[in-house]
Short mmCIF file of C-alpha atoms in Angstrom, two decimals:
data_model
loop_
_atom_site.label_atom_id
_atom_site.label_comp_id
_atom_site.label_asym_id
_atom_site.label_seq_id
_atom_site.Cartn_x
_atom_site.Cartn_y
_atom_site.Cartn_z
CA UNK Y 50 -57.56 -3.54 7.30
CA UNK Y 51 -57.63 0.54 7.58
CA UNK Y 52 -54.66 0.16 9.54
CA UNK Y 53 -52.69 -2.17 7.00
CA UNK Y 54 -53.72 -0.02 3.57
CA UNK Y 55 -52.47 3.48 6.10
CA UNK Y 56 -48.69 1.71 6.52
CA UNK Y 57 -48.80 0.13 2.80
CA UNK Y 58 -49.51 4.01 1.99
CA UNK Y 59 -46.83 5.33 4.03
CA UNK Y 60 -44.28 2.86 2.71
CA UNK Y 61 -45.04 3.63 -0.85
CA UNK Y 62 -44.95 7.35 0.47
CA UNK Y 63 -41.18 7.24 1.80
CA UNK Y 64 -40.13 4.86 -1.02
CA UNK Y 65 -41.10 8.06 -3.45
CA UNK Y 66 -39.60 10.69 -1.71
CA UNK Y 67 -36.66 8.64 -1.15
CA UNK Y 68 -36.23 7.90 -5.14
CA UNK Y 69 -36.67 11.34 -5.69
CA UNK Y 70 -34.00 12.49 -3.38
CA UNK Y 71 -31.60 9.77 -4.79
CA UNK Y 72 -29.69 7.44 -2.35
CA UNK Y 73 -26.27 9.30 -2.04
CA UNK Y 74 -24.67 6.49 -0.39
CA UNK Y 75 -25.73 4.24 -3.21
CA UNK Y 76 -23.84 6.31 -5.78
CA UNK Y 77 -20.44 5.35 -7.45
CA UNK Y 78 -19.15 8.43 -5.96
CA UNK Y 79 -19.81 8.58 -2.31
CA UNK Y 80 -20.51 11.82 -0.22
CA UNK Y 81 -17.60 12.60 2.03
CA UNK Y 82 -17.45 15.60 4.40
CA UNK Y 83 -14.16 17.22 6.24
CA UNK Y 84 -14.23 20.06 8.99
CA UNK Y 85 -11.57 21.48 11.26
CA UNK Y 86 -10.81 24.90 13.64
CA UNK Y 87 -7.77 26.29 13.20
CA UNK Y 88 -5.90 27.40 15.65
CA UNK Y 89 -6.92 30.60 14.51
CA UNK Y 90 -10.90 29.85 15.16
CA UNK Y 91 -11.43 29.69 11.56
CA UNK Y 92 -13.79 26.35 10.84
CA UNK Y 93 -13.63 25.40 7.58
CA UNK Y 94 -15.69 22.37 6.32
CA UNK Y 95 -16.07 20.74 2.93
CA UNK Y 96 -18.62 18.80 1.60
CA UNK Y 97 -18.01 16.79 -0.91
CA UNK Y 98 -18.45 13.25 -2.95
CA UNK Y 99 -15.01 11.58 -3.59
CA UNK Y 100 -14.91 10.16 -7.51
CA UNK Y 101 -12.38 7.35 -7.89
CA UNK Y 102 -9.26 6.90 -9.86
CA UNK Y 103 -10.54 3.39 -11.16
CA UNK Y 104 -7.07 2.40 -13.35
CA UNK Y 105 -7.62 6.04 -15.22
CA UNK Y 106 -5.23 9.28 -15.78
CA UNK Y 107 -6.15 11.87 -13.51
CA UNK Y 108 -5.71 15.21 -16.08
CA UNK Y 109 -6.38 13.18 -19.40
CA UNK Y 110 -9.11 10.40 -18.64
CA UNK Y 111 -10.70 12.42 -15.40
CA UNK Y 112 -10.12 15.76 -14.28
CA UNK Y 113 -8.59 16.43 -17.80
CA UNK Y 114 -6.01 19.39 -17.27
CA UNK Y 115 -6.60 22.88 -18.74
CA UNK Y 116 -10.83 22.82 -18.13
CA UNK Y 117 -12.81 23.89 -15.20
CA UNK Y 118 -13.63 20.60 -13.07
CA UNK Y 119 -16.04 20.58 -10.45
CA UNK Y 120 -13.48 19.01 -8.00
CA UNK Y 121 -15.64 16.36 -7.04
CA UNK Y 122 -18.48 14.53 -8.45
CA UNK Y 123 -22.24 14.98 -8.16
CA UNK Y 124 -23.70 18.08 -6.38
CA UNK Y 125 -20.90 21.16 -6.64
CA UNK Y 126 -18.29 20.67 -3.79
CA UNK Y 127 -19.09 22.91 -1.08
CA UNK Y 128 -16.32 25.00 0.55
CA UNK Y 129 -17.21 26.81 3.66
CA UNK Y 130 -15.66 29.34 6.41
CA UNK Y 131 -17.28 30.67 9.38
CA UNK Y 132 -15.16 33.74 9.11
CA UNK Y 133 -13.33 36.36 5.98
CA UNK Y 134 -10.19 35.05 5.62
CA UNK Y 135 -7.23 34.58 3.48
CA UNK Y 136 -7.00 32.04 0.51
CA UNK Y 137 -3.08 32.07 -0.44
CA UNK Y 138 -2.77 35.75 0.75
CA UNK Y 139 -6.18 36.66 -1.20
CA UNK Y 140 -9.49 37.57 0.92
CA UNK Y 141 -12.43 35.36 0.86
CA UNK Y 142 -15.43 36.80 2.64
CA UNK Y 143 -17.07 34.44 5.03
CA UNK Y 144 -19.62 31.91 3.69
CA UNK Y 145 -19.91 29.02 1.43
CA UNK Y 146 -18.66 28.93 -2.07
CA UNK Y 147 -18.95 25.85 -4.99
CA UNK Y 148 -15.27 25.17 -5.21
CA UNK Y 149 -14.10 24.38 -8.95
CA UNK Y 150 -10.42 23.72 -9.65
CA UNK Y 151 -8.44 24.17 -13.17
CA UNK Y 152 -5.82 21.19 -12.98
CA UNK Y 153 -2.67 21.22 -14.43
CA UNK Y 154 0.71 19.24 -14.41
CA UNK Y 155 2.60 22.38 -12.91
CA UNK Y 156 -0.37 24.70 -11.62
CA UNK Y 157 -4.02 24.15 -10.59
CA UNK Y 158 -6.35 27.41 -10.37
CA UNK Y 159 -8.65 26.91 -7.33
CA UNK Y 160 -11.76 28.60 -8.15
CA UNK Y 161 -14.23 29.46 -5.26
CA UNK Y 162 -17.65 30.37 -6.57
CA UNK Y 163 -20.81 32.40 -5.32
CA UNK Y 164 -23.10 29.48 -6.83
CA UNK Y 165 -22.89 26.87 -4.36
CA UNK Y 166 -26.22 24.69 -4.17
CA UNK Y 167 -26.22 23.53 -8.22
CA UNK Y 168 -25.19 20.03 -9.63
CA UNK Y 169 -21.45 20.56 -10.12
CA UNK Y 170 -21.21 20.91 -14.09
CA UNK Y 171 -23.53 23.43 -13.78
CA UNK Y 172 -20.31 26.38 -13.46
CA UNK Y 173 -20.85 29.95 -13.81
CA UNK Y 174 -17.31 31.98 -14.51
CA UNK Y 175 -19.02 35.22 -13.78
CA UNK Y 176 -20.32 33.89 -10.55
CA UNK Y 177 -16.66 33.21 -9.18
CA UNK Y 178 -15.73 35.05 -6.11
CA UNK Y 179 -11.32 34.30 -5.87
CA UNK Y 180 -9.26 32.11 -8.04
CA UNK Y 181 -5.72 31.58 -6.65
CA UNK Y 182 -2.62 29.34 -8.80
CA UNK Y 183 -1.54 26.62 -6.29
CA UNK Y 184 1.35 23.75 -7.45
CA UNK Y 185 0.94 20.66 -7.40
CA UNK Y 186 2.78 18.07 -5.74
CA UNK Y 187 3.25 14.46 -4.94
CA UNK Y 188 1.18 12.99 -2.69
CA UNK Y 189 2.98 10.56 0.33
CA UNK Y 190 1.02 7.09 -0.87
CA UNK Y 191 -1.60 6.44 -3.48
CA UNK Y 192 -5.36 7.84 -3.00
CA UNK Y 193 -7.82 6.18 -4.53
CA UNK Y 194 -11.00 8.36 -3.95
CA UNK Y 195 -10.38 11.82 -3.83
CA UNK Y 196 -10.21 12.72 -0.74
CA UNK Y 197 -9.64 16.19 1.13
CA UNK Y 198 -7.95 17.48 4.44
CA UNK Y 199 -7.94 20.15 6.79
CA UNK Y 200 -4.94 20.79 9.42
CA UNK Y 201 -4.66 23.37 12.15
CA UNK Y 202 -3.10 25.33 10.57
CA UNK Y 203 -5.32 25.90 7.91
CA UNK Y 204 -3.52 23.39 5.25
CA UNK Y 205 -6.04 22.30 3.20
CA UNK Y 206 -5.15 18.83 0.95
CA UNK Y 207 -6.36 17.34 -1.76
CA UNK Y 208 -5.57 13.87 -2.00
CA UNK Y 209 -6.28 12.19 -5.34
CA UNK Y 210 -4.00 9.53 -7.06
CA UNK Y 211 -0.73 10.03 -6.47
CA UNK Y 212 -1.32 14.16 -6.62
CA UNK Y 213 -1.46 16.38 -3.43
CA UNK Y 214 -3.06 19.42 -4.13
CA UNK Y 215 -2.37 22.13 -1.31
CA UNK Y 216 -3.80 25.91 -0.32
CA UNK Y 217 -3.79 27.88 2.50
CA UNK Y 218 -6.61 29.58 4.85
CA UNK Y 219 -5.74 32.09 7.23
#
């Protein structure tokens, strides 16, 4: 009986802590992570959830154009380097940043922000360490979730609808 009342308390034990962690692969936005080395031994790794398109308008219905968007859903997307480097020609010291994004039809801002463990509408301008203007272009086939990349050569992608979203870290 002892034995039987110490797992029923255990179970009800993990079933807590698990509710109050929240199930992320039970969300309608499911975690997603990307990492790559460069050829230049730069690792870069995002962690992110990937929202879907679901039959709306990405820059009216979802990531409406002109506002700060967390570039994800959920927790802040995390952007990280193991080294400084350079974001479209602009230094970015080594470490991990929330990454925030302004879309637009003709320009996105890609904002990289000090504040990186936060729930991602929870954006701080002040707390923003590089923004750089990247354009926007078509992406080769439809992408459902959002979904990001990271080439060799330090190409990093985002995939989303029929948008490709591209920056460079050297």
């Amino acid at each position: 009986m002892k034995k039987l009342l110490l797992l029923s308390a255990i179970a009800l034990v993990a079933i807590g802590v698990r509710a109050q962690q929240g199930d992320k692969s039970q969300r309608p936005s499911p975690p997603a992570k990307v990492s790559e080395t460069t050829s230049k031994g730069v690792t870069i790794s995002i962690d992110y959830s990937q929202p879907a398109v679901k039959g709306r308008t990405i820059g009216n219905d979802i990531a409406p154009y002109g506002k700060v968007w967390r570039t994800g859903a959920n927790e802040a997307t995390v952007f990280e380097v193991n080294k400084d480097v350079k974001v479209e020609g602009k230094a970015l010291p080594a470490g991990k940043y929330g990454l925030y994004s302004i879309p637009g039809k003709d320009e996105w801002v890609i904002i990289f922000n000090k504040t990186w463990k936060q729930w991602g509408t929870n954006y701080t301008e002040a707390d923003d360490a590089l923004r750089v203007k990247v354009k926007p272009g078509k992406a080769p086939s439809f992408t459902e979730r959002m979904t990001f990349t990271v080439d060799k050569s330090g190409k990093v992608s985002l995939l989303w609808g029929n948008d490709e979203v591209d920056f460079k870290v050297q």
